[in-house]
Every structure is written in C-alpha cells, then in structure tokens.
XYZ file of C-alpha atoms in Angstrom:
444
model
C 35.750 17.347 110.428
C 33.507 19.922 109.027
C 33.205 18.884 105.529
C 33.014 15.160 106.562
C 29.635 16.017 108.631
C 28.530 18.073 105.854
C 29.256 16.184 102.909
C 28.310 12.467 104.918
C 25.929 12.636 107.259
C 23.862 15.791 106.947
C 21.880 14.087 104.025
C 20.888 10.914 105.951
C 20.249 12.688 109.109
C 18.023 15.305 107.257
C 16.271 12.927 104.909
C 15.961 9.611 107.258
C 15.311 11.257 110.917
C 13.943 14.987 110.076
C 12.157 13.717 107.179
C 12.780 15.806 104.418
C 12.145 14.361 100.626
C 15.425 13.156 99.197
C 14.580 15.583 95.770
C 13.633 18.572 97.732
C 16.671 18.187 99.903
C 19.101 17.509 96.768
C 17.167 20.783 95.630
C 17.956 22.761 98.300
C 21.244 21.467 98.801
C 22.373 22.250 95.655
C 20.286 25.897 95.529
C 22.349 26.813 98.808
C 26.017 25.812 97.074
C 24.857 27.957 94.144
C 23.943 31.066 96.453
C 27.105 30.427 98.367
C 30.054 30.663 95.697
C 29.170 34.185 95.326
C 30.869 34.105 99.616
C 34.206 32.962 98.040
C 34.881 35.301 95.439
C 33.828 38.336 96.991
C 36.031 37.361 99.905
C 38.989 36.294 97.997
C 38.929 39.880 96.709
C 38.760 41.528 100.290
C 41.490 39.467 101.010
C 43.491 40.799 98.102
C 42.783 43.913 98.117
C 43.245 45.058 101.969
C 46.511 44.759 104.496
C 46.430 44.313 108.203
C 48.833 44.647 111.105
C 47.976 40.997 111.335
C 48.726 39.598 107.962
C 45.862 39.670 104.778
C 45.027 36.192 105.588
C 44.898 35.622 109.483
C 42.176 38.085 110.030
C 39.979 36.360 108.230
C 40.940 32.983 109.423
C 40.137 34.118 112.927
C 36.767 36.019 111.939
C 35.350 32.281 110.990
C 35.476 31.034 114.563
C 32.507 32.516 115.780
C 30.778 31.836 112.496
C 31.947 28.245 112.375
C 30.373 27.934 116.057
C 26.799 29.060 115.463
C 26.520 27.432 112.054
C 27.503 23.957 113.438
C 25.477 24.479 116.378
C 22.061 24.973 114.706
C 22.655 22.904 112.066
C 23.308 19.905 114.196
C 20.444 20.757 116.957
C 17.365 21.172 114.933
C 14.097 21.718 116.915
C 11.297 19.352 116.751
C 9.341 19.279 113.540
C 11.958 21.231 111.873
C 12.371 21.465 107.998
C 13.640 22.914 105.131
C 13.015 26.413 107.044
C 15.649 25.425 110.025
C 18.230 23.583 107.170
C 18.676 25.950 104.644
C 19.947 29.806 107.056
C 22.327 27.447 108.965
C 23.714 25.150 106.477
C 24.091 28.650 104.872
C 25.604 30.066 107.598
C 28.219 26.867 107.923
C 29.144 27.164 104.361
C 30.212 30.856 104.948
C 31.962 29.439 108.146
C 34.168 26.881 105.289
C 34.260 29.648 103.060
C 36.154 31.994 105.608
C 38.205 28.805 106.521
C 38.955 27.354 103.566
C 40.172 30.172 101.359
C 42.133 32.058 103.783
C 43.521 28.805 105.358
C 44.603 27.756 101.747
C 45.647 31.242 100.576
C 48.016 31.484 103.734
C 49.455 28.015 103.176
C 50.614 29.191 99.353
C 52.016 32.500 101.019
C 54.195 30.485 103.078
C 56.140 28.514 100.345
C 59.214 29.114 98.915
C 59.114 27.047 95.601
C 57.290 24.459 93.672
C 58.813 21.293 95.731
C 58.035 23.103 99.193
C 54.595 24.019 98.333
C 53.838 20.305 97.108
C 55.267 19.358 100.223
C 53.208 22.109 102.132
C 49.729 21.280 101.033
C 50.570 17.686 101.201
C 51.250 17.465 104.958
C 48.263 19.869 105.446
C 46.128 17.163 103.775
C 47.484 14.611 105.973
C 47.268 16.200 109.234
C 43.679 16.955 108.152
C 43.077 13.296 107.707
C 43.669 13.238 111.471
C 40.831 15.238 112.706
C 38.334 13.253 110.359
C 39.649 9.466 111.268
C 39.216 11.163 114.740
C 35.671 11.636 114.548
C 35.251 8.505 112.807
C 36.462 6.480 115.376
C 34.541 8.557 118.204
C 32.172 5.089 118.302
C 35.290 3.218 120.185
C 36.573 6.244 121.875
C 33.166 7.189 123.587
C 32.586 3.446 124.338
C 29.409 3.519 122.053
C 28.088 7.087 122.913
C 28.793 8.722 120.253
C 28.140 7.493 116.963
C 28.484 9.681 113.621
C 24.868 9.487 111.330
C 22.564 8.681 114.238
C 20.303 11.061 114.855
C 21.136 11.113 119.491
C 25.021 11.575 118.226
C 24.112 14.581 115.806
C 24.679 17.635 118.776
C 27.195 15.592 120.478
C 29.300 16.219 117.275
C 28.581 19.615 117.307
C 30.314 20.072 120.589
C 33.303 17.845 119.656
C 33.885 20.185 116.349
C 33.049 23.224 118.545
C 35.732 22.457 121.324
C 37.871 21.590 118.390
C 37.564 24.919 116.449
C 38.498 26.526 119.967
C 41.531 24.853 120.409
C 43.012 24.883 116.770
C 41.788 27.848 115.068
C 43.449 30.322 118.468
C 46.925 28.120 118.101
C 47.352 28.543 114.528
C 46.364 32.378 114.903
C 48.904 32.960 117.642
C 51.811 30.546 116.049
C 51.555 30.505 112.592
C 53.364 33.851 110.368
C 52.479 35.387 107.546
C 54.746 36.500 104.595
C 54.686 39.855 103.531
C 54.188 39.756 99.741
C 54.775 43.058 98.027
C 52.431 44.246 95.417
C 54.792 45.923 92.423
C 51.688 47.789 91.078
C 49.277 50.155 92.617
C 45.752 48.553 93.651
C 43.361 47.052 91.271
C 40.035 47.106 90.637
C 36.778 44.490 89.505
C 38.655 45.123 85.689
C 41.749 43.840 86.091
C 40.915 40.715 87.702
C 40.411 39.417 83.614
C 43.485 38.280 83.539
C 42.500 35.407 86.019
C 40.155 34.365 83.412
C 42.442 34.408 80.419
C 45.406 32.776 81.863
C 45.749 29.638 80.577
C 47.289 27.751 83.275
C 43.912 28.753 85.501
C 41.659 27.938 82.995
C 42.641 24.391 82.831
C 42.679 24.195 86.543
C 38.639 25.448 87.009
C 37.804 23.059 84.420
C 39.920 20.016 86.049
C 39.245 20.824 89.638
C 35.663 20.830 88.341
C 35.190 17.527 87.437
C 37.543 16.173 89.721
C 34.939 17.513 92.080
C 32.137 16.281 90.496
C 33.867 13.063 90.475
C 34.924 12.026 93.872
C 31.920 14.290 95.712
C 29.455 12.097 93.800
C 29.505 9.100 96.284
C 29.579 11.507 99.437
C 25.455 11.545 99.367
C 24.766 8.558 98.958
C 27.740 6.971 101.075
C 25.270 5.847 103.791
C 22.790 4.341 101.311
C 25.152 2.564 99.106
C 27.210 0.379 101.781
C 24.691 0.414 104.308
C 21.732 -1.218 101.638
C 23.872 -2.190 98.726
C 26.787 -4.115 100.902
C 24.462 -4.747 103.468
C 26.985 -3.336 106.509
C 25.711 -2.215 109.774
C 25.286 1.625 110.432
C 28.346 1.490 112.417
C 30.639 -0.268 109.968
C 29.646 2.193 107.481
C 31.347 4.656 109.587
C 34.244 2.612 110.356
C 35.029 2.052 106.335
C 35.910 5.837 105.753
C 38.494 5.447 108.103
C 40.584 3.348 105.935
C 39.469 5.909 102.900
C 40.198 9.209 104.541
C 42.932 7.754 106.605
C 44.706 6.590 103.594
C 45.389 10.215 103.141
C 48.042 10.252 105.696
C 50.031 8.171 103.488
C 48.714 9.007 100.203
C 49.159 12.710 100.254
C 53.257 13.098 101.052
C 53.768 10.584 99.000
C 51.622 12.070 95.821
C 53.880 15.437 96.461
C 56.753 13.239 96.419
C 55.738 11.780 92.730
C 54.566 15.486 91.728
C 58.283 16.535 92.777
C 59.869 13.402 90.532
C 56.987 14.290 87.348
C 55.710 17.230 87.897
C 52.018 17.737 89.819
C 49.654 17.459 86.652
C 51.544 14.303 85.421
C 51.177 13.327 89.216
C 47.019 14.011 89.453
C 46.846 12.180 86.216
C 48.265 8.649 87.554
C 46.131 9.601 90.983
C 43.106 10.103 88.361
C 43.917 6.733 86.883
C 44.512 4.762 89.650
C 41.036 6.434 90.991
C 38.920 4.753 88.135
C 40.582 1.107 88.999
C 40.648 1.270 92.447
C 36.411 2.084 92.158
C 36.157 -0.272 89.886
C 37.402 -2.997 92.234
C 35.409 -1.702 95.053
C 32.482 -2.116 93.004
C 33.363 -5.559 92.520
C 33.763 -7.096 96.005
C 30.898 -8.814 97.101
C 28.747 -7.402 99.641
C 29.433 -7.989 103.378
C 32.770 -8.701 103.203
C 34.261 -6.258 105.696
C 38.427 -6.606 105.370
C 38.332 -6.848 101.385
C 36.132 -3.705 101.323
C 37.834 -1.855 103.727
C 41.411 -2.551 101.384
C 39.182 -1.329 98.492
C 38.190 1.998 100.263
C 41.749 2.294 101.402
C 43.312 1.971 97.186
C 40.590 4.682 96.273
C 40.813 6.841 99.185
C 44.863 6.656 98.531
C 44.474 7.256 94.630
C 41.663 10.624 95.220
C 44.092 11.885 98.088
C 46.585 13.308 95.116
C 43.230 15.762 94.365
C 43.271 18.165 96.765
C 46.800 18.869 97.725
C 48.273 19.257 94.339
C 45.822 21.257 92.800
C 45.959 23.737 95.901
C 49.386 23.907 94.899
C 49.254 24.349 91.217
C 47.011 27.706 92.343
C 49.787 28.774 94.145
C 52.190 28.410 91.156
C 49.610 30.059 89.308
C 49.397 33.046 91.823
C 53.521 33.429 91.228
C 52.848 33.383 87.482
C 49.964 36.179 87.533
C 51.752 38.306 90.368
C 54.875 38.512 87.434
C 52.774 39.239 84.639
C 50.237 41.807 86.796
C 52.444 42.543 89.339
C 49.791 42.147 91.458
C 48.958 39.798 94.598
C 45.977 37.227 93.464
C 46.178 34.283 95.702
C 42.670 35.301 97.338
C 40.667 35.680 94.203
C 42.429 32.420 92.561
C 41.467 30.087 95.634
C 38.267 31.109 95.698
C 37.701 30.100 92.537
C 39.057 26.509 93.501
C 36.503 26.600 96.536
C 33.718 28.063 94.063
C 34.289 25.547 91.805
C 34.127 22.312 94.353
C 31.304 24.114 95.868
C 29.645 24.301 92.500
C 30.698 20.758 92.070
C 29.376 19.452 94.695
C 25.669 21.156 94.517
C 25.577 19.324 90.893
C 25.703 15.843 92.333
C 23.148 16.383 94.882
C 20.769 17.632 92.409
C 21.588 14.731 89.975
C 22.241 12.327 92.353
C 19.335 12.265 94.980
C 16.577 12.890 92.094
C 18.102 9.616 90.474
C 17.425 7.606 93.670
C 13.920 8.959 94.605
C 13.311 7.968 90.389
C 14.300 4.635 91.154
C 12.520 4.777 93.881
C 14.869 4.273 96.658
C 13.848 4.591 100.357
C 16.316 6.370 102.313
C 14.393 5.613 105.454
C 16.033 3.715 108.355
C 15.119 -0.104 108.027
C 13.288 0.587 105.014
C 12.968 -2.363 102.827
C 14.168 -1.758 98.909
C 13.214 -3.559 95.779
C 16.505 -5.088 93.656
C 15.635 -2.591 91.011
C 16.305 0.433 93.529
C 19.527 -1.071 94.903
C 20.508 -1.627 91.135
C 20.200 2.309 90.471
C 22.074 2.853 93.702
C 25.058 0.760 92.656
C 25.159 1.861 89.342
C 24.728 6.096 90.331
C 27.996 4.756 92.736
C 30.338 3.703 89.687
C 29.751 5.356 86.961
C 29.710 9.042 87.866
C 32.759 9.245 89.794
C 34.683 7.400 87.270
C 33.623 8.951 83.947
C 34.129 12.382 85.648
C 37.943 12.106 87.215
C 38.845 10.352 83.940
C 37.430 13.289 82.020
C 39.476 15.234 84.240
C 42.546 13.446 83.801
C 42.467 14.443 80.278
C 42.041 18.095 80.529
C 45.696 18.077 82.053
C 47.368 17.455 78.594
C 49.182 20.318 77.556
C 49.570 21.705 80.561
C 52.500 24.426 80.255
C 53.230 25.213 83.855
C 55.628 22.603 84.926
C 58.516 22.328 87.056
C 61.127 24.124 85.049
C 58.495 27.190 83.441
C 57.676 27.803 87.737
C 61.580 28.096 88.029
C 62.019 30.320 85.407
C 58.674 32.343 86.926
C 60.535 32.099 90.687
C 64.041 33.539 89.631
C 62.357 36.805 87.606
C 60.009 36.826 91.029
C 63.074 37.099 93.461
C 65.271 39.494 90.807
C 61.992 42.210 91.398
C 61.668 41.365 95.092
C 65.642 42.802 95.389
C 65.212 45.476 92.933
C 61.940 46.310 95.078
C 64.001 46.409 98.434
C 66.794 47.626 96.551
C 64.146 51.302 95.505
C 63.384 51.449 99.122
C 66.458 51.650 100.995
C 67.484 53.918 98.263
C 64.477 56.403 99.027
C 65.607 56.607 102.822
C 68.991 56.240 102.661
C 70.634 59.491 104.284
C 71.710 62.642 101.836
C 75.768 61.983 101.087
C 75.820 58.288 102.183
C 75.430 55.399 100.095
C 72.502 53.125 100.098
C 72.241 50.026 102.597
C 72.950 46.773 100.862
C 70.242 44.642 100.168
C 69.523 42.025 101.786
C 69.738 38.477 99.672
C-alpha cells in the first residue's frame, strides 16, 4: 500500500494540487532516493552484524512502525501553501520507514526457507498476498461508496489513516506470530573489509545489474501513470485507479505461478520469459485505442502478470546468493545483500523521475487538473510510456545469460551448508558433554 501511494499518486498530488514544478519535483524526488540508499546498506549491516533475544530481523521490523506512522502522516497532510520544504523531511522520513520494512521483511522471509523450490514458493505467495493490500486500496472508491478516492487531493489523509490502521494491525501480528531461524555464523564477526566479497561474487554482480534495469524498467511508467491514461487514453480520474487493479491484482496469479515455472527452469530462465512477455504485453497496451475500458484493462492485466515474475524471484535468487556467500565466508550476509536489492530499485527508481518528468515539462506537458494539452505533448507522453520500460527489462533479460547459480549448483551449495550445520552442533555438544560420558547425538 505504501509503495503504491508513493510511487502513484504522490507525484500528481504534489505537482497538480500543491503545485510544485514537475522538474523540480523529479529533482527532488530523485535527490531524496539518492540520499536514502545510504539507509539500506548501513542497516543491512546492523542487521548482520548484531543478535537479539528476538531474532536479527524482527527488531527491526517492529522499530519501522512508529516511523512508518509519522512519515505517512505528514506526507499525506501537508499544510496550506506547503512546498518542497514540507515534501522532501517526510518523504525522507517514509523512505526510511520502507527501508526498515523492506529489508528486514525480505531478509526474514529468505531466513525462513529451506531450499531453492521453498524460497521461490516463499517470496511468491508474499508477492501475492501483497497484491491484496494494494487492490484493497484501489478499490476503496466502491468500498467507501465514493468517499474515498486514491489521487484526489480530499482522499490524500483519508489514506493515511487507512495505511496507518493497517500498519497497526499487520506489522504487531507478524511480530508476535511469525519465527525466526537461528542461522549460525561459522566465523568470528566481520568488519567494513570483508564485506568485498559481496562485490566480487559473481552471482551478485549480475543480480545489481539486472535488478537495476528491471527497475528502471517497470518503475518508469509509475510517474507518469496518472498522466498517460488519464490524458493519453482519455479515462476518467477514477478509472485510472480502477485499471491498476487488474495490473497489480494480476499478481495474485502471476506470482505462484512464475515460482512454479522458476521451479520447472530455474528462476533466471523464469525472469527471462517474464522479461519477454513484459515487452509484448506493453507493446499491445500501447496499441489499444484510447477509451476503450475492458480491452485496456486485459492489457494492464498481461503486463502486470508478465512484471509480477520481477520481484519475487529475484528476492529469491538473493537468498540463494546469501547460502552461497555464508559457505564461502562462513559468514551470515542476507542483510547487507538485500539492501543492495532495495538500494538498487531505490536508485532505479530516482533515475526515472529525473529523466522522466524533465522529458514531459520539455515537451511541455501540463500536469495540471483539466489542463488542456497540445498533440505534440501527448505524443512525448506516449512515447516516454513505451519505450523506456521496454528497452530497459529487455536489456535486463540479457544480463541473465550465463548465469551459474541454478538449481542443481544451489543443491550442491545446500548439502555442504547442512554437512557444517551438523558438524557445528556436532563441536557443541561435544564441548558440554559431561567428563567420562559420550557426546549427545546430533540431531538430523
């Protein structure tokens, strides 16, 4: 719910009803992503590095709520005449709130998997549930009888509350319900130094680099989602909202059944098809004519069922990657490496705002409600629409080629894993086992 506001409707709302200049805000959007991926990785490495009572993920998981809770509040209650003064501390303070979410949500999900089928199969129902709480909001228009209605400006602290009383239901149940495996680290703590390794591993590498433009790719529509089918297609404000239903809610669907391809193929051979079946399924979207409310909302459905392979599987391949690096370092990474992945969309998506909105104001497009657009405006909008996200997820498909940590390597990785975890156990009960008696047996 949290990164559909964000990533949706904050630009509208803060460009059509505040009033802030579409390239200052794509400035400052972008500016605050690039100030806030230094959050994830210091993070990721507090996460690594220290052990509670509680787990080295849930702490930080529950640490978010009040964070999540003032950031959404201000952000979505600005005062009269605000500006880029009120925007940028709590859009800041929001993005820490995801940051704190996010990593040690994601990071605790790869803790809890056994293998390389049941983390596919983790990460995929994650995704899907997810897609529950944003079709959710989506359709708050019908549920509220009209009250409520995501983008316009009356709705904009109404939504606050919904995400608020949200946060204090789910975040508390998942705290109180949800365990955490205890990992253990073979080799003493590390340091700033060792964490090299991340970088050099090859496997990782590739992942950055794909998640990167993967990012690039489907984030590129997000800011000017409003724009495009609301002066482009020529739908009412609150059809606009009702067509990422079919697109996010494809995700219930799309996502267990992209871990059930990864778990025939293997999950890079898996994101490749999704990235192929992305560029087609735009393509056609692009195609329909405008108005046309059933054919486009089949369109939005194909690409939002193709870009839902994204997200799951390559929070999954960073969890294979973790097991790879924690039998080469002997060390516990999965903080570090998923903050990289949020880094990198972060990163990602701070790039198309500050490519995307200049573009627009260039063209001179007029984001303002009822504002009237020449054809040559609309004609940038459409084409900014197709050819970014395409040319980027295909780019992406391609770094994927070579890719040496399949299905039978992560086997290989999870049998030397488990022969360590018994030899580990095995050390300890030998240490207190009682003088003249023979060891306990360890457990399988």
């Amino acid at each position: 719910m949290l990164l559909l506001v964000l990533g949706t409707y904050i630009t509208p709302f803060y460009a059509g009803n505040v009033g802030i200049k579409l390239a200052v805000l794509g400035a400052a959007l972008s500016s605050l992503r690039l100030i806030d991926v230094g959050f994830d990785f210091v993070l990721g490495w507090l996460m690594d590095r220290f052990e509670t009572p509680m787990g080295r993920f849930k702490p930080w998981f529950v640490l978010a709520l009040p964070v999540f809770i003032l950031g959404v509040h201000k952000l979505l209650n600005p005062p009269e005449a605000a500006g880029l003064e009120h925007l940028v501390p709590w859009l800041l303070v929001c993005y820490l709130a995801y940051s704190l979410l996010g990593l040690s949500h994601a990071a605790w999900g790869a803790n809890l998997a056994g293998d390389y089928k049941e983390r596919s199969r983790i990460f995929g129902w994650t995704q899907a549930v997810a897609v529950i709480g944003s079709v959710s909001l989506l359709l708050a228009p019908i549920l509220s009888g009209g009250a409520i209605k995501p983008g316009a400006a009356e709705s904009m602290p109404k939504l606050a509350w919904i995400l608020i009383a949200v946060a204090l239901i789910t975040i508390p149940i998942n705290a109180l319900f949800t365990p955490e495996r205890v990992v253990r680290n073979t080799k003493q703590k590390s340091s700033f130094k060792d964490l090299a390794a991340i970088f050099t591993t090859g496997s990782m590498s590739r992942l950055v680099l794909a998640d990167l433009l993967l990012t690039l790719g489907a984030n590129s529509t997000a800011p000017m989602y409003v724009f495009f089918f609301h002066t482009a297609k020529g739908f009412e404000i609150s059809e606009v909202s009702y067509l990422l239903i079919p697109y996010i809610g494809a995700g219930i669907f799309g996502a267990p059944i992209w871990a059930h391809v990864a778990d025939r193929v293997g999950k890079h051979r898996a994101i490749q098809i999704g990235c192929l079946a992305y560029g087609i399924t735009q393509t056609i979207l692009m195609a329909i004519p405008a108005g046309l409310l059933a054919p486009t909302a089949v369109g939005m459905f194909a690409v939002g069922f193709s870009a839902s392979a994204f997200i799951p599987l390559m929070r999954s391949m960073v969890g294979d990657v973790t097991d790879e690096l924690r039998l080469t370092t002997g060390k516990e990474r999965a903080g570090v490496l998923y903050s990289l992945v949020i880094l990198v969309q972060k990163i990602g998506s701070s790039v198309t705002a500050i490519i995307v909105l200049p573009i627009l104001q260039a063209v001179g497009f007029n984001p303002k409600p009822h504002a009237v657009n020449t054809p040559e405006a609309i004609f940038g909008l459409q084409m900014c629409y197709l050819f970014a996200p395409v040319i980027f997820v295909l780019i992406g498909a391609l770094v994927f080629f070579g890719y040496k940590l399949t299905p039978e390597r992560h086997g290989e990785i999870k049998d030397a894993l488990d022969a360590q975890e018994r030899a580990s156990y095995a050390a300890a009960e030998d240490t207190f086992a009682a003088p003249g008696e023979p060891p306990p047996r360890p457990a399988e």
